[in-house]
Coordinates of C-alpha atoms and ligand atoms in Angstrom, one line a residue:
M1 CA 17.9 -34.1 -11.2
H2 CA 20.5 -33.9 -8.5
T3 CA 19.8 -35.1 -4.9
G4 CA 22.0 -34.8 -1.8
E5 CA 24.6 -37.5 -0.9
F6 CA 22.9 -40.8 -0.2
L7 CA 23.8 -42.6 3.1
S8 CA 25.3 -45.5 1.1
Q9 CA 27.8 -43.1 -0.5
F10 CA 28.6 -41.5 2.9
I11 CA 29.2 -44.9 4.4
M12 CA 31.5 -45.9 1.5
E13 CA 33.5 -42.7 1.8
E14 CA 33.8 -43.2 5.6
Q15 CA 35.2 -46.7 4.8
R16 CA 37.8 -45.3 2.5
R17 CA 39.2 -43.4 5.5
F18 CA 40.5 -46.7 6.8
K19 CA 42.9 -48.3 4.2
D20 CA 42.6 -51.8 5.6
A21 CA 38.8 -51.7 6.0
S22 CA 37.2 -55.0 5.0
G23 CA 33.8 -53.5 4.3
D24 CA 32.2 -55.4 7.2
F25 CA 31.4 -52.2 9.1
S26 CA 30.0 -50.6 6.0
G27 CA 27.8 -53.6 5.4
L28 CA 26.6 -53.6 9.0
L29 CA 25.7 -49.9 8.8
N30 CA 23.7 -50.5 5.6
D31 CA 21.9 -53.5 7.3
I32 CA 21.0 -51.3 10.3
C33 CA 19.7 -48.6 7.8
T34 CA 17.5 -51.2 6.2
A35 CA 16.1 -52.3 9.6
C36 CA 15.2 -48.7 10.4
K37 CA 13.5 -48.2 7.0
V38 CA 11.3 -51.3 7.8
I39 CA 10.5 -50.0 11.3
S40 CA 9.7 -46.6 9.8
N41 CA 7.2 -48.2 7.5
G42 CA 5.5 -50.1 10.3
V43 CA 5.4 -47.0 12.5
N44 CA 4.0 -44.8 9.7
K45 CA 1.3 -47.3 8.9
G46 CA 0.4 -47.9 12.6
A47 CA -3.3 -48.5 13.0
L48 CA -3.8 -49.2 9.3
I49 CA -1.9 -52.5 9.7
G50 CA -3.0 -53.3 13.3
V51 CA 0.4 -52.9 15.0
L52 CA -0.6 -50.4 17.7
G53 CA -1.5 -51.3 21.2
S54 CA -0.1 -53.5 23.9
A55 CA 1.4 -56.9 23.3
E56 CA 0.2 -57.9 26.8
T57 CA 3.7 -59.0 27.7
E58 CA 6.5 -57.5 29.8
N59 CA 10.2 -57.0 29.0
V60 CA 13.2 -57.5 31.3
Q61 CA 12.7 -54.0 32.5
G62 CA 9.2 -54.9 33.8
E63 CA 7.7 -52.6 31.2
T64 CA 4.6 -53.5 29.3
Q65 CA 5.6 -54.1 25.7
K66 CA 3.8 -52.6 22.7
K67 CA 3.3 -54.8 19.6
L68 CA 5.7 -52.5 17.8
D69 CA 8.4 -53.0 20.5
I70 CA 8.4 -56.7 19.7
L71 CA 8.0 -56.3 15.9
S72 CA 10.9 -53.7 15.8
N73 CA 13.1 -56.1 17.8
E74 CA 12.4 -58.9 15.4
V75 CA 13.1 -56.6 12.4
F76 CA 16.6 -55.9 13.8
L77 CA 17.3 -59.6 14.4
Q78 CA 16.1 -60.6 10.9
C79 CA 18.0 -57.8 9.1
N80 CA 21.3 -58.5 11.0
E81 CA 21.5 -62.2 12.1
W82 CA 22.5 -63.7 8.7
T83 CA 25.0 -61.1 7.4
G84 CA 28.3 -62.4 8.9
H85 CA 29.1 -59.0 10.4
L86 CA 28.1 -59.7 14.0
G87 CA 29.2 -62.0 16.8
A88 CA 26.0 -61.3 18.8
M89 CA 23.2 -58.8 19.5
A90 CA 21.6 -57.4 22.6
S91 CA 18.4 -55.4 23.0
E92 CA 16.3 -53.7 25.5
E93 CA 13.6 -56.2 24.6
M94 CA 15.6 -59.3 25.3
D95 CA 16.7 -60.5 28.8
D96 CA 20.0 -62.0 27.5
I97 CA 22.2 -61.6 24.4
Y98 CA 21.1 -63.1 21.0
P99 CA 24.0 -65.2 19.7
I100 CA 24.2 -65.5 15.9
P101 CA 22.5 -68.8 15.0
D102 CA 24.9 -71.6 14.0
Q103 CA 23.8 -71.7 10.4
Y104 CA 25.1 -68.2 9.8
P105 CA 28.7 -66.9 9.8
R106 CA 29.9 -64.7 12.7
G107 CA 31.6 -61.4 12.5
K108 CA 33.7 -59.0 14.5
Y109 CA 31.1 -56.6 15.7
L110 CA 28.5 -56.5 18.5
L111 CA 25.2 -54.7 18.0
V112 CA 23.2 -53.4 21.0
F113 CA 19.9 -51.5 20.5
D114 CA 16.7 -50.2 21.8
P115 CA 14.5 -51.0 18.8
L116 CA 11.6 -48.7 19.6
D117 CA 12.5 -46.1 22.2
G118 CA 9.7 -43.9 23.6
S119 CA 7.1 -46.6 22.6
S120 CA 4.6 -45.4 25.2
N121 CA 4.1 -42.6 22.6
I122 CA 3.3 -44.8 19.7
D123 CA -0.5 -45.2 20.4
V124 CA -0.9 -41.4 20.6
N125 CA 1.0 -40.7 17.4
I126 CA 4.0 -38.9 19.0
S127 CA 7.6 -39.3 17.7
V128 CA 9.5 -42.5 18.6
G129 CA 12.9 -43.8 17.6
T130 CA 15.5 -46.5 17.4
I131 CA 18.8 -46.2 19.2
F132 CA 21.8 -48.4 18.3
S133 CA 25.4 -48.8 19.4
I134 CA 28.1 -50.8 17.6
L135 CA 31.0 -52.4 19.6
R136 CA 34.0 -54.4 18.4
C137 CA 33.8 -58.0 19.6
P138 CA 37.0 -58.7 21.7
D139 CA 39.6 -60.4 19.6
H140 CA 39.6 -64.2 19.4
I141 CA 36.1 -64.4 20.9
K142 CA 34.1 -66.8 18.7
E143 CA 31.2 -67.3 21.2
P144 CA 30.5 -63.8 22.6
T145 CA 28.7 -63.8 26.0
A146 CA 27.0 -60.9 27.8
K147 CA 30.2 -59.9 29.5
D148 CA 31.8 -59.2 26.1
F149 CA 29.2 -56.4 25.7
L150 CA 30.3 -54.7 29.0
L151 CA 32.6 -52.2 27.4
P152 CA 32.7 -48.5 28.3
G153 CA 31.1 -46.0 25.8
T154 CA 34.5 -44.9 24.7
K155 CA 34.9 -48.3 23.0
Q156 CA 31.9 -47.7 20.7
V157 CA 32.7 -47.7 17.0
C158 CA 29.4 -46.2 16.1
G159 CA 26.4 -44.6 17.9
G160 CA 23.2 -43.7 16.1
Y161 CA 19.5 -43.3 16.1
A162 CA 16.5 -43.2 13.8
L163 CA 13.8 -40.7 14.6
Y164 CA 10.3 -41.6 13.3
G165 CA 8.8 -38.2 13.3
P166 CA 7.2 -35.9 10.7
S167 CA 10.3 -37.0 8.8
T168 CA 12.2 -40.2 9.3
M169 CA 15.8 -39.4 10.0
L170 CA 19.0 -41.3 10.7
V171 CA 21.7 -39.6 12.7
L172 CA 25.0 -41.3 13.5
T173 CA 28.6 -40.8 14.4
T174 CA 31.6 -43.1 13.9
G175 CA 33.9 -40.7 15.8
N176 CA 34.3 -38.2 12.9
G177 CA 31.5 -35.8 13.7
V178 CA 27.7 -36.2 13.5
N179 CA 25.7 -36.4 10.3
G180 CA 21.9 -36.5 9.8
F181 CA 20.1 -38.2 6.9
T182 CA 16.4 -37.8 5.9
L183 CA 14.5 -40.7 4.4
D184 CA 13.2 -39.8 1.0
Q185 CA 10.1 -42.0 1.1
N186 CA 9.7 -41.9 -2.7
I187 CA 13.0 -43.5 -3.5
G188 CA 13.6 -45.3 -0.1
E189 CA 17.0 -43.7 0.4
F190 CA 18.4 -41.7 3.3
V191 CA 19.8 -38.4 2.0
L192 CA 22.4 -36.3 3.8
T193 CA 20.5 -33.2 5.0
H194 CA 22.3 -32.3 8.3
A195 CA 26.0 -32.4 7.8
N196 CA 28.4 -32.0 10.7
M197 CA 25.7 -31.3 13.4
M198 CA 27.0 -29.2 16.3
I199 CA 25.1 -28.4 19.6
P200 CA 25.1 -24.7 20.6
E201 CA 27.1 -24.3 23.8
D202 CA 24.3 -22.3 25.5
T203 CA 20.6 -22.7 25.7
Q204 CA 17.4 -21.5 27.3
E205 CA 15.5 -24.8 27.0
F206 CA 15.6 -27.7 29.5
A207 CA 13.9 -31.1 29.2
I208 CA 13.0 -33.0 32.4
N209 CA 10.1 -35.0 33.7
A210 CA 9.0 -32.4 36.3
S211 CA 6.5 -34.8 37.9
N212 CA 9.6 -36.4 39.6
M213 CA 10.6 -33.1 41.3
R214 CA 10.0 -34.3 44.9
F215 CA 12.5 -37.2 44.2
W216 CA 15.4 -35.1 42.8
E217 CA 18.7 -34.5 44.5
A218 CA 19.6 -31.0 45.7
P219 CA 21.9 -30.0 42.7
V220 CA 19.0 -30.8 40.2
N221 CA 16.5 -28.9 42.3
R222 CA 18.9 -25.9 42.5
Y223 CA 19.4 -25.9 38.7
I224 CA 15.7 -26.2 37.8
D225 CA 14.7 -23.7 40.4
E226 CA 17.1 -21.2 38.8
C227 CA 15.8 -21.9 35.4
L228 CA 12.2 -21.4 36.6
A229 CA 13.2 -18.1 38.3
G230 CA 14.3 -16.8 34.9
T231 CA 15.1 -13.1 34.8
T232 CA 14.0 -12.7 38.4
G233 CA 16.8 -15.0 39.6
V234 CA 20.6 -15.6 39.3
R235 CA 20.4 -16.8 35.6
D236 CA 18.9 -13.5 34.6
K237 CA 17.3 -15.1 31.5
N238 CA 14.1 -17.0 31.0
F239 CA 13.9 -20.6 30.1
N240 CA 11.5 -22.8 28.2
M241 CA 10.7 -26.4 29.0
R242 CA 10.1 -29.4 26.8
W243 CA 9.3 -33.1 27.7
V244 CA 8.4 -35.5 24.8
A245 CA 9.0 -38.7 26.8
S246 CA 11.0 -39.9 23.8
M247 CA 14.7 -39.6 24.3
V248 CA 15.4 -39.7 20.6
A249 CA 13.1 -36.7 20.0
E250 CA 14.7 -34.8 22.8
V251 CA 18.3 -35.5 21.7
H252 CA 17.5 -34.6 18.1
R253 CA 16.0 -31.3 19.2
I254 CA 19.1 -30.5 21.2
L255 CA 21.4 -31.4 18.3
V256 CA 19.4 -29.0 16.0
R257 CA 18.9 -26.0 18.4
G258 CA 20.6 -26.7 21.7
G259 CA 19.2 -27.6 25.1
I260 CA 19.8 -29.8 28.1
F261 CA 18.1 -33.2 28.7
M262 CA 17.9 -34.5 32.2
Y263 CA 16.8 -37.9 33.6
P264 CA 18.8 -37.5 36.8
K265 CA 19.3 -39.8 39.7
D266 CA 16.3 -39.7 42.0
N267 CA 15.0 -41.6 45.0
K268 CA 11.7 -42.5 43.4
D269 CA 12.9 -46.1 43.3
P270 CA 16.1 -46.4 45.4
T271 CA 16.8 -49.7 43.8
K272 CA 17.4 -48.0 40.4
A273 CA 20.4 -45.9 39.7
G274 CA 18.5 -44.0 37.0
K275 CA 15.8 -44.6 34.4
L276 CA 17.7 -44.8 31.2
R277 CA 19.9 -47.8 30.2
L278 CA 23.6 -47.4 29.7
L279 CA 24.4 -49.7 26.8
Y280 CA 21.6 -48.9 24.4
E281 CA 20.4 -45.4 25.4
A282 CA 22.9 -43.4 27.3
N283 CA 26.1 -44.5 25.6
P284 CA 25.1 -44.1 21.9
M285 CA 23.5 -40.8 22.7
S286 CA 26.5 -39.7 24.7
F287 CA 28.8 -40.6 21.7
I288 CA 26.7 -38.5 19.4
V289 CA 26.4 -35.5 21.9
E290 CA 30.1 -35.4 22.6
Q291 CA 30.9 -35.6 18.9
A292 CA 28.6 -32.7 18.3
G293 CA 30.4 -30.6 20.9
G294 CA 28.1 -31.3 23.9
I295 CA 28.7 -33.0 27.2
S296 CA 27.0 -36.1 28.7
S297 CA 27.3 -36.8 32.4
T298 CA 25.6 -38.6 35.2
G299 CA 26.2 -35.4 37.2
R300 CA 29.1 -37.1 38.9
E301 CA 31.1 -38.7 36.0
R302 CA 31.3 -38.8 32.2
I303 CA 28.8 -41.4 31.0
M304 CA 31.2 -42.8 28.3
D305 CA 33.8 -43.7 31.0
I306 CA 31.5 -46.0 32.9
V307 CA 32.4 -49.7 32.8
P308 CA 29.0 -51.5 32.6
D309 CA 28.2 -54.1 35.2
G310 CA 25.2 -55.5 33.3
L311 CA 23.5 -55.5 29.9
H312 CA 20.5 -53.5 31.3
Q313 CA 22.3 -51.2 33.8
R314 CA 20.6 -47.9 34.4
V315 CA 22.4 -44.6 34.8
P316 CA 21.4 -41.0 35.5
V317 CA 21.7 -38.9 32.3
I318 CA 22.4 -35.1 32.0
L319 CA 23.4 -34.2 28.4
G320 CA 23.3 -31.4 25.9
S321 CA 24.7 -27.8 25.6
K322 CA 28.2 -27.7 27.1
N323 CA 27.8 -24.7 29.3
E324 CA 24.5 -25.9 30.9
V325 CA 25.7 -29.4 31.6
D326 CA 28.9 -28.0 33.0
R327 CA 26.8 -25.9 35.4
V328 CA 24.8 -28.9 36.6
V329 CA 27.9 -30.9 37.1
S330 CA 29.4 -28.0 39.1
Y331 CA 26.3 -28.0 41.3
H332 CA 26.9 -31.7 42.0
D333 CA 30.6 -31.0 42.8
D334 CA 29.4 -28.3 45.3
V335 CA 27.7 -31.0 47.4
K336 CA 30.3 -33.7 47.2
G337 CA 30.8 -35.3 50.6
Ligands
LIG1 P1 9.1 -41.0 31.6 C1 11.2 -43.9 27.0 O1 10.5 -45.0 27.8 C2 12.4 -43.5 27.8 O2 13.2 -44.6 27.9 C3 13.1 -42.4 27.1 O3 13.0 -42.4 25.7 C4 12.4 -41.1 27.7 O4 13.2 -40.0 27.7 C5 12.0 -41.6 29.1 O5 12.0 -43.0 29.1 C6 10.7 -41.1 29.5 O6 10.5 -41.4 30.8 O7 9.4 -41.3 33.0 O8 8.9 -39.5 31.3 O9 8.0 -41.8 30.9

């Protein structure tokens, strides 16, 4: 019985594109894939194995952690710390970087991740995900520090996510397009089901947390007002709205059928430049979106050009269908001082 191409075959064929590849990168991708399978199993079992609910602790973001936030973080560390592919790891759930323990060999990559994004949904059984980004450790650095992670998104060698939804999927790019794999639970393998994913340039679907409306800047209010006006306004077409409060689910929907996702700069908390984190949410998702023909901007600049100033830096995010994001960016340009 023939199945589609397994992720392991896809990774090996990607490796063959680089004649002097050592296999380190392929090994790292396979280890990430294993971690996502383990997290998928925990998410799918949920209440059956007592992993739902709050851990009664807070992360560096000041967010209450779910038990599965902590468990998923530990799974990523356990699946990757011993392999010899990494110099260090960083996570939404850890204040500082995680150096590879001395008993293990170190490698040439840095892995940064949000182990369970959208976890506020986990107790109400709505889709959540894992987001990861792979950077190359600067040459000759044997003891990476946090500053070695502060590379712009253009320096990523891989951006990917796992979506724990009705199906568990893994979607990734290494700069050669975007491919999606569905986990066949019976054989425990990810199978290529969505080759060369491309985002439609136009859309009639926007995703934004409208409860923040009174805090938005003028260009965002202008854009959303025009969407809401539909055929009675300048857009002359009606729009639909979605908000899952799980970035992975929103981005995946946009990859499959188009759309625009916005978590823009707002003045709800003037101390925060945005809600979403640059290194392990905005950058990997921007890499994927751009590779799929979309655009990812803060409204004022390309997200992947930003040189990070901290592991947990937040940025505004406006990403998705090219023509819609271009329009929102143009509205920001219109009000430039
Ligand atoms: P809000 C989840 O916490 C997250 O980081 C993204 O996955 C999601 O898009 C956003 O925050 C949801 O934010 O304010 O709607 O809860």
